[in-house]
Amino acid sequence: MNRARNLEPEKRLKVAQLNVEMGDWVHSLAPWQVISHMTFSWEASIHSAQRCYEKFMRSEMRGVSYFYALEQNPSRDGYHVHALWCDCLNKSRREIWREWFQRYGRARIEPVNNRDDVADYCAKYVTKEGSWWNVKLLGQWHPDFKEFKLVSE
């Protein structure tokens, strides 16, 4: 059931605006290349899902910037991951899938086709009630780097 049906029309517009603004902000962070949906074979708590996902990214996806959201499973207890990745084209999606599957559970890892995919993803998963999200930007995408200017003497 769509919870938006229970909102007053004015609040529906505010929710829609929040979804669009969040999508635009996430899109502005980096040129996202991959979208992934990752599950756990057990009923992972929000803290367990966070620890496992970030550990996986540190160990298997070094150098990859990411944005992710943890969403409650719709049909059982626990959480699963929806993520966007950048600077990952040198990584094999098949190998990443295999590593995740061996450790945690199933995954779907796909290229981002266009900006609307990112905005729709963000609106659908990130702004849901009960979700949790985080972002890690590396290298040129890190906010501190945007102010960096090389000065020649």
Coordinates of N, CA, C and O in Angstrom, one line a residue:
M1 N 0.8 -1.2 0.0 CA 0.0 0.0 0.0 C 0.9 1.2 0.0 O 1.9 1.3 0.7
N2 N 0.5 2.2 -0.8 CA 1.2 3.5 -0.9 C 0.8 4.4 0.2 O -0.3 4.8 0.3
R3 N 1.7 4.7 1.2 CA 1.4 5.5 2.3 C 1.0 6.9 1.9 O 0.3 7.6 2.7
A4 N 1.5 7.3 0.8 CA 1.2 8.7 0.3 C -0.3 8.9 0.1 O -0.8 10.0 0.2
R5 N -1.1 7.9 -0.1 CA -2.5 8.0 -0.2 C -3.2 8.5 1.0 O -4.2 9.1 1.0
N6 N -2.6 8.3 2.2 CA -3.1 8.7 3.4 C -2.8 10.2 3.8 O -3.2 10.7 4.8
L7 N -1.9 10.8 3.0 CA -1.5 12.2 3.3 C -2.4 13.2 2.6 O -3.0 12.9 1.6
E8 N -2.5 14.3 3.3 CA -3.2 15.4 2.7 C -2.5 15.9 1.4 O -1.3 15.8 1.3
P9 N -3.3 16.4 0.5 CA -2.6 16.8 -0.8 C -1.4 17.7 -0.6 O -0.4 17.6 -1.3
E10 N -1.5 18.7 0.3 CA -0.4 19.6 0.5 C 0.9 18.8 1.0 O 2.0 19.1 0.6
K11 N 0.7 17.9 1.9 CA 1.8 17.1 2.4 C 2.4 16.2 1.3 O 3.6 15.9 1.3
R12 N 1.5 15.7 0.4 CA 2.0 14.9 -0.7 C 2.9 15.6 -1.6 O 4.0 15.1 -2.0
L13 N 2.6 16.9 -1.8 CA 3.5 17.8 -2.6 C 4.8 18.0 -1.9 O 5.9 18.0 -2.5
K14 N 4.8 18.1 -0.6 CA 6.1 18.3 0.2 C 6.9 17.1 0.1 O 8.1 17.1 -0.1
V15 N 6.3 15.9 0.2 CA 7.0 14.6 0.1 C 7.6 14.5 -1.3 O 8.8 14.1 -1.4
A16 N 6.9 14.8 -2.3 CA 7.4 14.7 -3.7 C 8.5 15.7 -3.9 O 9.5 15.3 -4.5
Q17 N 8.4 16.9 -3.3 CA 9.5 17.8 -3.4 C 10.8 17.3 -2.7 O 11.9 17.5 -3.2
L18 N 10.6 16.8 -1.5 CA 11.7 16.2 -0.8 C 12.4 15.1 -1.6 O 13.6 15.1 -1.7
N19 N 11.6 14.2 -2.2 CA 12.2 13.2 -3.1 C 13.0 13.7 -4.2 O 14.1 13.3 -4.5
V20 N 12.5 14.7 -4.9 CA 13.2 15.3 -6.0 C 14.5 16.0 -5.6 O 15.5 15.8 -6.2
E21 N 14.4 16.8 -4.5 CA 15.6 17.5 -4.0 C 16.6 16.5 -3.5 O 17.8 16.7 -3.7
M22 N 16.3 15.5 -2.8 CA 17.2 14.5 -2.4 C 17.9 13.8 -3.6 O 19.1 13.6 -3.6
G23 N 17.1 13.5 -4.6 CA 17.6 12.8 -5.8 C 18.6 13.8 -6.5 O 19.6 13.3 -6.9
D24 N 18.2 15.0 -6.6 CA 19.1 16.0 -7.2 C 20.5 16.1 -6.4 O 21.5 16.2 -7.0
W25 N 20.4 16.2 -5.1 CA 21.6 16.3 -4.3 C 22.5 15.1 -4.5 O 23.7 15.2 -4.7
V26 N 21.9 13.9 -4.4 CA 22.7 12.7 -4.6 C 23.3 12.6 -6.0 O 24.5 12.3 -6.1
H27 N 22.6 13.0 -7.0 CA 23.1 13.0 -8.3 C 24.3 14.0 -8.5 O 25.2 13.7 -9.2
S28 N 24.2 15.1 -7.7 CA 25.3 16.1 -7.8 C 26.6 15.7 -7.1 O 27.6 16.3 -7.4
L29 N 26.6 14.7 -6.3 CA 27.8 14.3 -5.6 C 28.9 13.7 -6.5 O 30.0 13.9 -6.2
A30 N 28.5 12.9 -7.5 CA 29.5 12.2 -8.3 C 28.7 11.7 -9.5 O 27.5 11.5 -9.5
P31 N 29.5 11.3 -10.6 CA 28.9 10.7 -11.8 C 28.7 9.2 -11.5 O 29.5 8.4 -11.9
W32 N 27.6 8.8 -10.9 CA 27.4 7.4 -10.5 C 27.4 6.5 -11.7 O 26.8 6.9 -12.7
Q33 N 28.1 5.4 -11.6 CA 28.2 4.5 -12.7 C 27.5 3.2 -12.5 O 27.1 2.5 -13.5
V34 N 27.3 2.8 -11.2 CA 26.7 1.5 -10.9 C 25.6 1.6 -9.8 O 25.9 2.4 -8.9
I35 N 24.5 0.9 -10.0 CA 23.6 0.8 -8.9 C 23.5 -0.6 -8.4 O 23.6 -1.6 -9.3
S36 N 23.5 -0.9 -7.1 CA 23.5 -2.2 -6.6 C 22.4 -2.4 -5.6 O 22.1 -1.4 -4.9
H37 N 21.9 -3.6 -5.5 CA 20.9 -3.9 -4.5 C 21.4 -5.2 -3.9 O 21.6 -6.2 -4.6
M38 N 21.7 -5.2 -2.6 CA 22.4 -6.3 -1.9 C 21.6 -6.8 -0.7 O 21.2 -5.9 0.1
T39 N 21.5 -8.1 -0.6 CA 20.7 -8.6 0.5 C 21.6 -9.4 1.4 O 22.8 -9.7 1.1
F40 N 21.0 -9.8 2.6 CA 21.7 -10.6 3.5 C 21.0 -11.9 3.7 O 19.7 -11.9 3.7
S41 N 21.7 -13.0 3.9 CA 21.0 -14.3 4.0 C 20.4 -14.5 5.4 O 19.6 -15.4 5.6
W42 N 20.7 -13.6 6.3 CA 20.1 -13.6 7.7 C 19.3 -12.3 7.8 O 19.4 -11.4 7.0
E43 N 18.6 -12.2 8.9 CA 17.8 -11.0 9.2 C 18.7 -9.9 9.8 O 18.8 -9.7 11.0
A44 N 19.5 -9.3 8.9 CA 20.5 -8.3 9.4 C 19.9 -7.1 10.0 O 19.0 -6.5 9.5
S45 N 20.3 -6.8 11.2 CA 19.9 -5.5 11.9 C 20.4 -4.3 11.1 O 21.3 -4.5 10.2
I46 N 19.9 -3.2 11.3 CA 20.4 -2.0 10.6 C 21.9 -1.8 10.9 O 22.7 -1.4 10.0
H47 N 22.4 -2.1 12.1 CA 23.8 -1.9 12.5 C 24.6 -3.0 11.9 O 25.7 -2.7 11.4
S48 N 24.1 -4.2 11.8 CA 24.9 -5.3 11.2 C 25.0 -5.0 9.7 O 26.1 -5.2 9.1
A49 N 23.9 -4.6 9.0 CA 23.9 -4.3 7.6 C 25.0 -3.2 7.3 O 25.7 -3.3 6.4
Q50 N 25.0 -2.2 8.1 CA 25.9 -1.1 8.0 C 27.4 -1.5 8.1 O 28.2 -1.2 7.2
R51 N 27.6 -2.3 9.2 CA 29.0 -2.8 9.4 C 29.5 -3.7 8.2 O 30.6 -3.5 7.7
C52 N 28.6 -4.6 7.8 CA 29.0 -5.5 6.8 C 29.2 -4.8 5.4 O 30.2 -5.1 4.7
Y53 N 28.3 -3.9 5.1 CA 28.4 -3.2 3.8 C 29.7 -2.4 3.8 O 30.5 -2.4 2.8
E54 N 29.9 -1.6 4.8 CA 31.1 -0.7 4.8 C 32.4 -1.5 4.9 O 33.4 -1.2 4.3
K55 N 32.4 -2.7 5.6 CA 33.6 -3.6 5.6 C 33.8 -4.1 4.2 O 34.9 -4.2 3.7
F56 N 32.8 -4.5 3.5 CA 32.9 -5.0 2.1 C 33.5 -4.0 1.2 O 34.3 -4.2 0.4
M57 N 33.0 -2.7 1.4 CA 33.5 -1.7 0.5 C 34.9 -1.4 0.8 O 35.7 -1.1 -0.1
R58 N 35.3 -1.4 2.0 CA 36.7 -1.2 2.4 C 37.7 -2.3 1.9 O 38.8 -2.0 1.4
S59 N 37.2 -3.5 1.9 CA 38.1 -4.6 1.6 C 38.0 -5.0 0.1 O 39.0 -5.3 -0.5
E60 N 36.9 -4.9 -0.5 CA 36.7 -5.4 -1.9 C 36.6 -4.3 -2.9 O 36.7 -4.5 -4.1
M61 N 36.2 -3.1 -2.5 CA 35.9 -2.0 -3.4 C 36.8 -0.7 -3.1 O 36.3 0.4 -3.2
R62 N 38.1 -1.0 -2.7 CA 38.9 0.2 -2.4 C 39.0 1.2 -3.6 O 39.0 0.7 -4.8
G63 N 38.9 2.4 -3.3 CA 39.0 3.5 -4.3 C 37.6 3.8 -4.9 O 37.5 4.7 -5.8
V64 N 36.6 3.2 -4.5 CA 35.2 3.4 -5.0 C 34.5 4.3 -4.1 O 34.4 4.1 -2.9
S65 N 33.9 5.4 -4.7 CA 33.1 6.3 -3.9 C 31.7 5.7 -3.9 O 31.3 5.1 -4.9
Y66 N 30.9 5.9 -2.8 CA 29.6 5.3 -2.8 C 28.6 6.1 -2.0 O 29.0 6.9 -1.1
F67 N 27.3 5.9 -2.3 CA 26.2 6.4 -1.5 C 25.3 5.1 -1.4 O 25.1 4.4 -2.3
Y68 N 24.8 4.9 -0.1 CA 24.0 3.8 0.1 C 22.9 4.0 1.1 O 23.0 4.9 1.9
A69 N 21.8 3.3 0.9 CA 20.7 3.4 1.8 C 20.4 1.9 2.3 O 20.5 1.0 1.6
L70 N 20.0 1.9 3.6 CA 19.6 0.6 4.2 C 18.1 0.7 4.3 O 17.5 1.6 4.9
E71 N 17.4 -0.3 3.7 CA 15.9 -0.3 3.8 C 15.5 -1.6 4.5 O 16.1 -2.6 4.3
Q72 N 14.4 -1.5 5.2 CA 13.8 -2.6 5.9 C 13.3 -3.6 4.8 O 12.7 -3.2 3.8
N73 N 13.5 -4.9 5.1 CA 13.0 -5.9 4.2 C 11.5 -5.8 4.2 O 10.9 -5.7 5.2
P74 N 10.8 -6.0 3.0 CA 9.4 -5.9 3.0 C 8.7 -7.1 3.5 O 7.5 -7.0 4.0
S75 N 9.3 -8.3 3.4 CA 8.6 -9.5 3.8 C 9.2 -10.3 4.9 O 8.7 -11.4 5.2
R76 N 10.2 -9.8 5.6 CA 10.8 -10.4 6.7 C 11.5 -9.4 7.5 O 11.7 -8.3 7.1
D77 N 12.0 -9.7 8.7 CA 12.8 -8.8 9.5 C 14.1 -8.6 8.8 O 14.6 -9.3 8.0
G78 N 14.7 -7.5 9.2 CA 16.1 -7.2 8.7 C 16.1 -6.1 7.7 O 15.0 -5.6 7.3
Y79 N 17.3 -5.8 7.2 CA 17.5 -4.8 6.2 C 18.3 -5.3 5.0 O 19.0 -6.3 5.1
H80 N 18.2 -4.5 3.9 CA 19.0 -4.8 2.7 C 19.6 -3.4 2.2 O 19.2 -2.4 2.7
V81 N 20.5 -3.5 1.2 CA 21.2 -2.3 0.8 C 20.9 -1.9 -0.6 O 20.7 -2.8 -1.5
H82 N 20.7 -0.6 -0.9 CA 20.7 -0.1 -2.2 C 21.8 0.9 -2.3 O 21.9 1.8 -1.4
A83 N 22.6 0.8 -3.3 CA 23.8 1.7 -3.4 C 24.1 2.2 -4.8 O 23.8 1.5 -5.8
L84 N 24.8 3.3 -4.8 CA 25.4 3.9 -6.0 C 26.9 3.9 -5.9 O 27.4 4.2 -4.8
W85 N 27.6 3.6 -7.0 CA 29.1 3.5 -7.0 C 29.6 4.4 -8.1 O 29.0 4.5 -9.2
C86 N 30.8 5.0 -7.8 CA 31.5 5.8 -8.8 C 33.0 5.3 -8.8 O 33.5 4.9 -7.7
D87 N 33.7 5.5 -9.9 CA 35.1 5.1 -10.0 C 35.2 3.6 -9.9 O 36.2 3.1 -9.2
C88 N 34.3 2.8 -10.5 CA 34.3 1.4 -10.3 C 34.4 0.6 -11.6 O 34.2 -0.6 -11.6
L89 N 34.6 1.3 -12.7 CA 34.5 0.6 -14.0 C 35.7 -0.4 -14.2 O 35.6 -1.3 -15.1
N90 N 36.7 -0.3 -13.4 CA 37.8 -1.3 -13.5 C 37.5 -2.5 -12.7 O 38.3 -3.5 -12.6
K91 N 36.3 -2.6 -12.0 CA 35.9 -3.7 -11.2 C 34.9 -4.6 -12.0 O 34.1 -4.1 -12.7
S92 N 35.1 -5.9 -11.9 CA 34.2 -6.8 -12.5 C 32.9 -6.9 -11.7 O 32.9 -7.4 -10.6
R93 N 31.8 -6.6 -12.3 CA 30.5 -6.7 -11.6 C 30.2 -8.2 -11.2 O 29.7 -8.5 -10.2
R94 N 30.6 -9.1 -12.1 CA 30.5 -10.5 -11.8 C 31.3 -11.0 -10.6 O 30.8 -11.7 -9.7
E95 N 32.5 -10.5 -10.5 CA 33.4 -10.8 -9.3 C 32.9 -10.2 -8.1 O 32.9 -10.8 -7.0
I96 N 32.4 -8.9 -8.2 CA 31.8 -8.3 -7.0 C 30.6 -9.1 -6.5 O 30.5 -9.3 -5.3
W97 N 29.7 -9.5 -7.4 CA 28.6 -10.2 -7.1 C 29.0 -11.5 -6.4 O 28.4 -11.9 -5.3
R98 N 30.0 -12.2 -6.9 CA 30.4 -13.5 -6.3 C 30.9 -13.3 -4.9 O 30.6 -14.1 -4.0
E99 N 31.8 -12.3 -4.7 CA 32.3 -12.0 -3.4 C 31.2 -11.7 -2.4 O 31.2 -12.2 -1.3
W100 N 30.2 -10.9 -2.8 CA 29.1 -10.5 -1.9 C 28.3 -11.8 -1.6 O 27.9 -12.0 -0.4
F101 N 28.0 -12.6 -2.6 CA 27.2 -13.8 -2.5 C 27.8 -14.8 -1.5 O 27.1 -15.3 -0.6
Q102 N 29.1 -15.0 -1.6 CA 29.8 -15.9 -0.7 C 29.8 -15.5 0.7 O 29.7 -16.3 1.6
R103 N 29.8 -14.2 1.0 CA 29.8 -13.7 2.3 C 28.4 -13.4 2.9 O 28.2 -13.6 4.1
Y104 N 27.6 -12.8 2.1 CA 26.4 -12.2 2.7 C 25.0 -12.7 2.1 O 24.1 -12.9 2.9
G105 N 24.9 -12.8 0.8 CA 23.6 -13.1 0.2 C 23.6 -12.7 -1.2 O 24.6 -12.5 -1.9
R106 N 22.4 -12.5 -1.7 CA 22.2 -12.2 -3.2 C 22.4 -10.7 -3.4 O 22.3 -9.9 -2.5
A107 N 22.7 -10.4 -4.7 CA 22.8 -9.0 -5.1 C 22.4 -8.9 -6.6 O 22.4 -9.8 -7.3
R108 N 22.1 -7.7 -6.9 CA 21.9 -7.3 -8.3 C 22.7 -6.0 -8.5 O 22.6 -5.0 -7.8
I109 N 23.6 -6.1 -9.5 CA 24.6 -5.0 -9.7 C 24.5 -4.6 -11.2 O 24.8 -5.4 -12.1
E110 N 24.1 -3.4 -11.5 CA 23.8 -2.9 -12.8 C 24.4 -1.6 -13.1 O 24.5 -0.8 -12.2
P111 N 24.7 -1.3 -14.4 CA 25.1 0.1 -14.7 C 24.0 1.1 -14.6 O 22.8 0.7 -14.7
V112 N 24.4 2.3 -14.2 CA 23.4 3.4 -14.2 C 23.2 3.9 -15.6 O 24.2 4.2 -16.3
N113 N 22.0 3.9 -16.1 CA 21.8 4.3 -17.5 C 21.6 5.8 -17.7 O 22.0 6.3 -18.7
N114 N 21.0 6.5 -16.7 CA 20.8 7.9 -16.9 C 20.5 8.6 -15.6 O 20.2 7.9 -14.6
R115 N 20.4 9.9 -15.6 CA 20.2 10.7 -14.4 C 18.9 10.3 -13.7 O 18.8 10.3 -12.5
D116 N 17.8 10.0 -14.5 CA 16.5 9.7 -13.9 C 16.6 8.4 -13.1 O 15.9 8.3 -12.1
D117 N 17.5 7.5 -13.5 CA 17.6 6.2 -12.7 C 18.1 6.6 -11.3 O 17.6 6.1 -10.3
V118 N 19.1 7.5 -11.2 CA 19.6 7.9 -9.9 C 18.6 8.6 -9.1 O 18.4 8.3 -7.9
A119 N 17.9 9.6 -9.7 CA 16.8 10.3 -9.0 C 15.7 9.4 -8.5 O 15.2 9.5 -7.4
D120 N 15.3 8.5 -9.4 CA 14.2 7.6 -9.0 C 14.6 6.7 -7.9 O 13.9 6.4 -7.0
Y121 N 15.9 6.2 -8.0 CA 16.4 5.3 -6.9 C 16.4 6.1 -5.6 O 15.9 5.6 -4.6
C122 N 16.9 7.3 -5.6 CA 16.9 8.1 -4.4 C 15.6 8.3 -3.8 O 15.3 8.1 -2.6
A123 N 14.7 8.7 -4.6 CA 13.3 9.0 -4.2 C 12.6 7.8 -3.6 O 11.9 7.8 -2.6
K124 N 12.9 6.6 -4.2 CA 12.2 5.4 -3.8 C 12.8 4.9 -2.5 O 12.0 4.5 -1.6
Y125 N 14.1 4.8 -2.3 CA 14.7 4.1 -1.2 C 15.2 5.0 -0.1 O 15.1 4.7 1.1
V126 N 15.8 6.1 -0.5 CA 16.5 6.9 0.5 C 15.5 7.7 1.4 O 15.8 7.9 2.6
T127 N 14.4 8.2 0.9 CA 13.5 9.0 1.6 C 12.4 8.2 2.3 O 11.5 8.7 2.9
K128 N 12.5 6.8 2.2 CA 11.5 6.0 2.9 C 11.6 6.1 4.4 O 12.7 6.2 4.9
E129 N 10.5 6.0 5.1 CA 10.5 6.0 6.5 C 11.2 4.8 7.0 O 11.0 3.7 6.5
G130 N 12.1 5.0 8.0 CA 12.8 3.9 8.6 C 14.1 3.5 7.8 O 14.8 2.6 8.3
S131 N 14.4 4.2 6.7 CA 15.7 3.9 6.0 C 16.8 4.7 6.7 O 16.6 5.6 7.4
W132 N 18.0 4.3 6.4 CA 19.2 4.9 6.9 C 20.2 5.0 5.7 O 20.3 4.1 4.9
W133 N 20.9 6.1 5.6 CA 21.9 6.2 4.5 C 23.2 6.8 4.9 O 23.3 7.4 6.0
N134 N 24.2 6.6 4.0 CA 25.5 7.2 4.3 C 26.2 7.4 2.9 O 25.8 6.8 1.9
V135 N 27.2 8.2 2.9 CA 27.9 8.5 1.7 C 29.4 8.5 2.0 O 29.8 8.9 3.1
K136 N 30.2 8.0 1.1 CA 31.7 8.1 1.2 C 32.3 8.5 -0.2 O 32.1 7.8 -1.1
L137 N 32.8 9.7 -0.2 CA 33.3 10.3 -1.4 C 34.9 10.3 -1.3 O 35.4 10.8 -0.4
L138 N 35.5 9.7 -2.3 CA 37.0 9.6 -2.3 C 37.6 10.5 -3.5 O 36.9 10.8 -4.4
G139 N 38.8 10.8 -3.3 CA 39.6 11.5 -4.4 C 38.9 12.8 -4.8 O 38.5 13.6 -4.0
Q140 N 38.7 12.9 -6.1 CA 38.2 14.2 -6.7 C 36.8 14.5 -6.3 O 36.3 15.6 -6.4
W141 N 36.1 13.5 -5.8 CA 34.7 13.7 -5.5 C 34.5 14.2 -4.0 O 33.5 14.6 -3.6
H142 N 35.6 14.1 -3.2 CA 35.5 14.5 -1.8 C 35.4 16.0 -1.8 O 36.0 16.7 -2.5
P143 N 34.5 16.5 -0.9 CA 34.2 18.0 -0.8 C 35.5 18.8 -0.6 O 35.6 19.9 -1.2
D144 N 36.5 18.3 0.1 CA 37.7 19.1 0.3 C 38.5 19.3 -0.9 O 39.2 20.2 -1.1
F145 N 38.4 18.3 -1.9 CA 39.1 18.4 -3.1 C 38.6 19.4 -4.0 O 39.3 20.0 -4.8
K146 N 37.3 19.7 -3.9 CA 36.7 20.7 -4.8 C 37.3 22.1 -4.7 O 37.3 22.9 -5.6
E147 N 37.8 22.4 -3.5 CA 38.4 23.7 -3.2 C 39.9 23.7 -3.5 O 40.5 24.7 -3.5
F148 N 40.5 22.5 -3.8 CA 41.9 22.4 -4.1 C 42.3 23.0 -5.4 O 41.6 22.8 -6.4
K149 N 43.3 23.9 -5.4 CA 43.9 24.5 -6.6 C 45.4 24.3 -6.6 O 46.0 24.6 -5.6
L150 N 45.9 23.8 -7.6 CA 47.3 23.6 -7.8 C 47.9 25.0 -8.2 O 47.5 25.5 -9.2
V151 N 48.8 25.5 -7.4 CA 49.4 26.8 -7.6 C 50.9 26.5 -8.1 O 51.6 25.9 -7.4
S152 N 51.2 27.1 -9.2 CA 52.6 27.0 -9.7 C 53.4 28.2 -9.2 O 52.9 29.3 -9.1
E153 N 54.6 27.9 -8.8 CA 55.5 29.0 -8.3 C 56.3 29.7 -9.4 O 56.5 29.2 -10.4

